Structures are given as structure tokens and as C-alpha cells.
Amino acid sequence: MNDDFMEEAIAEAKQGLSEGGIPIGSVLVRDGKIIGKGHNKRVQDGDPMTHAEIDCLRNAGRIGTYKGTTLYSTLMPCYLCAGAVVQFGIKKVIAGESKTFPGAKEFMESHGVEVIDIDSEECKQLMQDFITVKPELWNEDIGE
């Protein structure tokens, strides 16, 4: 695991927050290089599907195979994003935290994905601060 990549995901989350959105960021890495990055744009784009991981994969574009890639996300991926991970054969996910939202860790693991939760204080604080200020936006994001 490379903390620089999680730092990039956190930078994406902060960019999303500065745009009035939900502070979740993601980067896709292969061979030690970032090949895609993104952040949750549900609010900014008015699109319920634009979670951070989906934005990241869209921004990576058509890369052929996802063999050897690792997806970093500031928050444990939800079932939507975990489905994309499984569908494209991404075999490793590094999540910043899963206290705020447990996500779909077991689902990914049951499909052969290695999932590492680094339990980052910075990632947890980013989400806790956001949820305190905008609980209704967070509840909308997680389908509550």
C-alpha cells in the first residue's frame, strides 16, 4: 500500500467538498502510477450514479484490462461501486475507513477481491465533519 495514493484520494475528496459535494475520493493505480482519479459528484452533476469510484473509473477511460490495478477510496465502497470492482476484475481495494459506512466489504471479498481498511483518522474526520453539517445529503447518498 502506498500512502501517497490515499493522499491523492483524500485530495479528490476535499475537491468534492469544495465544490459543494460529498467528500469521498478515489484513485485507480497500476504499476505504481495513477491511471484515474475522481470524487463523488452526485450533487454537482445531479447524477445519483456518480459516486467517487464510478467517477474515477470513468476518468480512467477504456484501459482494456484491470489486471494488476488497485482501487483506493477514502470510504469503503458501497454495493454500486463494489459491483463495478467485481465486474471489471479489480482484485485489490484499499479503503480509507469503514466506520462511517461499512460498505460492501464482504461482497467484494466473496468475489476474490482483497480489501484492506486502513482506518484513517483523516478519512473518518472528513466524513464525520460533513455528516454533522449536512446529514440530509449524506442520507440521500446512502439511500436512507
C-alpha atoms as a PDB file:
ATOM      1  CA  MET A   1       0.000   0.000   0.000  1.00  0.00           C
ATOM      2  CA  ASN A   2       1.211   3.486  -0.829  1.00  0.00           C
ATOM      3  CA  ASP A   3       0.050   6.344   1.387  1.00  0.00           C
ATOM      4  CA  ASP A   4       0.693   8.778  -1.495  1.00  0.00           C
ATOM      5  CA  PHE A   5      -2.174   7.187  -3.392  1.00  0.00           C
ATOM      6  CA  MET A   6      -4.547   7.534  -0.443  1.00  0.00           C
ATOM      7  CA  GLU A   7      -3.372  11.151  -0.105  1.00  0.00           C
ATOM      8  CA  GLU A   8      -4.453  11.676  -3.743  1.00  0.00           C
ATOM      9  CA  ALA A   9      -7.841  10.125  -2.956  1.00  0.00           C
ATOM     10  CA  ILE A  10      -8.171  12.449   0.052  1.00  0.00           C
ATOM     11  CA  ALA A  11      -7.290  15.422  -2.175  1.00  0.00           C
ATOM     12  CA  GLU A  12     -10.095  14.333  -4.532  1.00  0.00           C
ATOM     13  CA  ALA A  13     -12.499  14.102  -1.556  1.00  0.00           C
ATOM     14  CA  LYS A  14     -11.554  17.620  -0.462  1.00  0.00           C
ATOM     15  CA  GLN A  15     -12.059  18.903  -4.004  1.00  0.00           C
ATOM     16  CA  GLY A  16     -15.552  17.401  -3.992  1.00  0.00           C
ATOM     17  CA  LEU A  17     -16.295  19.073  -0.679  1.00  0.00           C
ATOM     18  CA  SER A  18     -15.060  22.438  -2.015  1.00  0.00           C
ATOM     19  CA  GLU A  19     -17.494  22.032  -4.949  1.00  0.00           C
ATOM     20  CA  GLY A  20     -20.418  21.597  -2.539  1.00  0.00           C
ATOM     21  CA  GLY A  21     -20.435  17.812  -2.838  1.00  0.00           C
ATOM     22  CA  ILE A  22     -19.836  14.798  -0.646  1.00  0.00           C
ATOM     23  CA  PRO A  23     -16.175  14.360   0.410  1.00  0.00           C
ATOM     24  CA  ILE A  24     -15.343  10.930  -0.977  1.00  0.00           C
ATOM     25  CA  GLY A  25     -12.411  10.439  -3.342  1.00  0.00           C
ATOM     26  CA  SER A  26     -10.901   7.571  -5.277  1.00  0.00           C
ATOM     27  CA  VAL A  27      -7.853   6.736  -7.395  1.00  0.00           C
ATOM     28  CA  LEU A  28      -7.073   3.772  -9.646  1.00  0.00           C
ATOM     29  CA  VAL A  29      -3.434   2.660  -9.714  1.00  0.00           C
ATOM     30  CA  ARG A  30      -1.464   0.304 -11.955  1.00  0.00           C
ATOM     31  CA  ASP A  31       2.284  -0.287 -11.942  1.00  0.00           C
ATOM     32  CA  GLY A  32       2.813   2.424  -9.336  1.00  0.00           C
ATOM     33  CA  LYS A  33       1.049   5.104 -11.406  1.00  0.00           C
ATOM     34  CA  ILE A  34      -2.350   6.742 -11.049  1.00  0.00           C
ATOM     35  CA  ILE A  35      -4.367   5.980 -14.171  1.00  0.00           C
ATOM     36  CA  GLY A  36      -7.626   7.522 -12.999  1.00  0.00           C
ATOM     37  CA  LYS A  37      -8.979   9.621 -10.184  1.00  0.00           C
ATOM     38  CA  GLY A  38     -12.317  11.045  -9.217  1.00  0.00           C
ATOM     39  CA  HIS A  39     -14.668  12.150  -6.497  1.00  0.00           C
ATOM     40  CA  ASN A  40     -18.324  11.916  -5.603  1.00  0.00           C
ATOM     41  CA  LYS A  41     -20.209  14.287  -7.953  1.00  0.00           C
ATOM     42  CA  ARG A  42     -23.791  13.313  -7.202  1.00  0.00           C
ATOM     43  CA  VAL A  43     -24.618  16.834  -6.043  1.00  0.00           C
ATOM     44  CA  GLN A  44     -22.525  18.697  -8.613  1.00  0.00           C
ATOM     45  CA  ASP A  45     -23.821  16.686 -11.602  1.00  0.00           C
ATOM     46  CA  GLY A  46     -27.306  15.949 -10.274  1.00  0.00           C
ATOM     47  CA  ASP A  47     -26.465  12.303 -11.001  1.00  0.00           C
ATOM     48  CA  PRO A  48     -27.166   9.655  -8.363  1.00  0.00           C
ATOM     49  CA  MET A  49     -24.695   7.261 -10.035  1.00  0.00           C
ATOM     50  CA  THR A  50     -21.608   9.468  -9.834  1.00  0.00           C
ATOM     51  CA  HIS A  51     -20.016   8.021  -6.731  1.00  0.00           C
ATOM     52  CA  ALA A  52     -16.278   8.614  -6.309  1.00  0.00           C
ATOM     53  CA  GLU A  53     -15.234   5.183  -7.561  1.00  0.00           C
ATOM     54  CA  ILE A  54     -17.512   5.428 -10.613  1.00  0.00           C
ATOM     55  CA  ASP A  55     -16.131   8.902 -11.428  1.00  0.00           C
ATOM     56  CA  CYS A  56     -12.608   7.522 -11.034  1.00  0.00           C
ATOM     57  CA  LEU A  57     -13.274   4.602 -13.401  1.00  0.00           C
ATOM     58  CA  ARG A  58     -14.922   6.931 -15.941  1.00  0.00           C
ATOM     59  CA  ASN A  59     -11.917   9.245 -15.789  1.00  0.00           C
ATOM     60  CA  ALA A  60      -9.517   6.321 -16.293  1.00  0.00           C
ATOM     61  CA  GLY A  61     -11.354   5.631 -19.542  1.00  0.00           C
ATOM     62  CA  ARG A  62     -11.099   2.423 -21.508  1.00  0.00           C
ATOM     63  CA  ILE A  63      -7.968   0.767 -20.195  1.00  0.00           C
ATOM     64  CA  GLY A  64      -8.559  -2.704 -21.620  1.00  0.00           C
ATOM     65  CA  THR A  65      -7.902  -4.943 -18.653  1.00  0.00           C
ATOM     66  CA  TYR A  66      -7.982  -4.085 -14.974  1.00  0.00           C
ATOM     67  CA  LYS A  67      -5.484  -6.833 -14.101  1.00  0.00           C
ATOM     68  CA  GLY A  68      -2.905  -5.539 -11.665  1.00  0.00           C
ATOM     69  CA  THR A  69      -4.914  -2.471 -10.671  1.00  0.00           C
ATOM     70  CA  THR A  70      -5.664  -1.298  -7.149  1.00  0.00           C
ATOM     71  CA  LEU A  71      -8.571   0.984  -6.310  1.00  0.00           C
ATOM     72  CA  TYR A  72      -8.082   3.403  -3.425  1.00  0.00           C
ATOM     73  CA  SER A  73     -11.149   5.002  -1.887  1.00  0.00           C
ATOM     74  CA  THR A  74     -11.478   7.262   1.135  1.00  0.00           C
ATOM     75  CA  LEU A  75     -14.591   5.310   2.204  1.00  0.00           C
ATOM     76  CA  MET A  76     -15.403   1.595   1.962  1.00  0.00           C
ATOM     77  CA  PRO A  77     -17.142   1.165  -1.407  1.00  0.00           C
ATOM     78  CA  CYS A  78     -20.924   0.705  -1.416  1.00  0.00           C
ATOM     79  CA  TYR A  79     -22.640  -2.091  -3.342  1.00  0.00           C
ATOM     80  CA  LEU A  80     -22.863   0.051  -6.505  1.00  0.00           C
ATOM     81  CA  CYS A  81     -19.119   0.658  -6.543  1.00  0.00           C
ATOM     82  CA  ALA A  82     -18.268  -2.828  -5.276  1.00  0.00           C
ATOM     83  CA  GLY A  83     -20.284  -4.170  -8.207  1.00  0.00           C
ATOM     84  CA  ALA A  84     -18.079  -2.192 -10.599  1.00  0.00           C
ATOM     85  CA  VAL A  85     -14.959  -3.519  -8.834  1.00  0.00           C
ATOM     86  CA  VAL A  86     -16.172  -7.112  -9.253  1.00  0.00           C
ATOM     87  CA  GLN A  87     -17.473  -6.561 -12.804  1.00  0.00           C
ATOM     88  CA  PHE A  88     -14.139  -5.196 -14.043  1.00  0.00           C
ATOM     89  CA  GLY A  89     -11.972  -7.677 -12.162  1.00  0.00           C
ATOM     90  CA  ILE A  90     -10.192  -5.212  -9.886  1.00  0.00           C
ATOM     91  CA  LYS A  91      -8.582  -7.531  -7.337  1.00  0.00           C
ATOM     92  CA  LYS A  92      -7.459  -5.087  -4.649  1.00  0.00           C
ATOM     93  CA  VAL A  93      -9.291  -2.264  -2.875  1.00  0.00           C
ATOM     94  CA  ILE A  94      -7.770  -0.054  -0.206  1.00  0.00           C
ATOM     95  CA  ALA A  95     -10.364   1.841   1.798  1.00  0.00           C
ATOM     96  CA  GLY A  96      -9.615   4.829   3.992  1.00  0.00           C
ATOM     97  CA  GLU A  97     -12.257   3.843   6.520  1.00  0.00           C
ATOM     98  CA  SER A  98     -15.430   1.859   7.119  1.00  0.00           C
ATOM     99  CA  LYS A  99     -16.643   3.253  10.452  1.00  0.00           C
ATOM    100  CA  THR A 100     -18.838   5.915   8.834  1.00  0.00           C
ATOM    101  CA  PHE A 101     -20.252   3.429   6.337  1.00  0.00           C
ATOM    102  CA  PRO A 102     -19.497  -0.311   6.338  1.00  0.00           C
ATOM    103  CA  GLY A 103     -19.948  -0.617   2.584  1.00  0.00           C
ATOM    104  CA  ALA A 104     -19.784  -3.925   0.735  1.00  0.00           C
ATOM    105  CA  LYS A 105     -16.512  -5.408   2.008  1.00  0.00           C
ATOM    106  CA  GLU A 106     -17.870  -8.960   2.374  1.00  0.00           C
ATOM    107  CA  PHE A 107     -19.420  -8.820  -1.112  1.00  0.00           C
ATOM    108  CA  MET A 108     -16.081  -7.874  -2.677  1.00  0.00           C
ATOM    109  CA  GLU A 109     -14.182 -10.468  -0.644  1.00  0.00           C
ATOM    110  CA  SER A 110     -16.677 -13.179  -1.647  1.00  0.00           C
ATOM    111  CA  HIS A 111     -15.722 -12.395  -5.261  1.00  0.00           C
ATOM    112  CA  GLY A 112     -11.980 -12.731  -4.669  1.00  0.00           C
ATOM    113  CA  VAL A 113     -11.146  -9.074  -4.040  1.00  0.00           C
ATOM    114  CA  GLU A 114      -8.518  -8.311  -1.398  1.00  0.00           C
ATOM    115  CA  VAL A 115      -9.958  -5.490   0.723  1.00  0.00           C
ATOM    116  CA  ILE A 116      -7.780  -3.521   3.129  1.00  0.00           C
ATOM    117  CA  ASP A 117      -9.299  -0.978   5.510  1.00  0.00           C
ATOM    118  CA  ILE A 118      -6.540   1.357   6.751  1.00  0.00           C
ATOM    119  CA  ASP A 119      -8.862   3.017   9.301  1.00  0.00           C
ATOM    120  CA  SER A 120      -7.557   6.515   8.522  1.00  0.00           C
ATOM    121  CA  GLU A 121      -8.314   9.189  11.117  1.00  0.00           C
ATOM    122  CA  GLU A 122      -8.239  11.855   8.393  1.00  0.00           C
ATOM    123  CA  CYS A 123     -10.795   9.993   6.271  1.00  0.00           C
ATOM    124  CA  LYS A 124     -13.068   9.421   9.286  1.00  0.00           C
ATOM    125  CA  GLN A 125     -12.841  13.077  10.348  1.00  0.00           C
ATOM    126  CA  LEU A 126     -13.622  14.304   6.827  1.00  0.00           C
ATOM    127  CA  MET A 127     -16.823  12.236   6.770  1.00  0.00           C
ATOM    128  CA  GLN A 128     -17.853  12.964  10.375  1.00  0.00           C
ATOM    129  CA  ASP A 129     -17.493  16.709   9.839  1.00  0.00           C
ATOM    130  CA  PHE A 130     -19.534  16.521   6.634  1.00  0.00           C
ATOM    131  CA  ILE A 131     -22.304  14.380   8.160  1.00  0.00           C
ATOM    132  CA  THR A 132     -22.595  16.781  11.109  1.00  0.00           C
ATOM    133  CA  VAL A 133     -23.098  19.729   8.744  1.00  0.00           C
ATOM    134  CA  LYS A 134     -25.185  18.039   6.008  1.00  0.00           C
ATOM    135  CA  PRO A 135     -26.877  14.905   7.380  1.00  0.00           C
ATOM    136  CA  GLU A 136     -29.674  15.033   4.802  1.00  0.00           C
ATOM    137  CA  LEU A 137     -27.205  14.983   1.897  1.00  0.00           C
ATOM    138  CA  TRP A 138     -25.372  12.035   3.427  1.00  0.00           C
ATOM    139  CA  ASN A 139     -28.634  10.123   3.984  1.00  0.00           C
ATOM    140  CA  GLU A 140     -29.564  10.728   0.355  1.00  0.00           C
ATOM    141  CA  ASP A 141     -26.151   9.427  -0.747  1.00  0.00           C
ATOM    142  CA  ILE A 142     -26.541   6.143   1.158  1.00  0.00           C
ATOM    143  CA  GLY A 143     -30.210   5.708   0.248  1.00  0.00           C
ATOM    144  CA  GLU A 144     -31.681   6.342   3.716  1.00  0.00           C
END
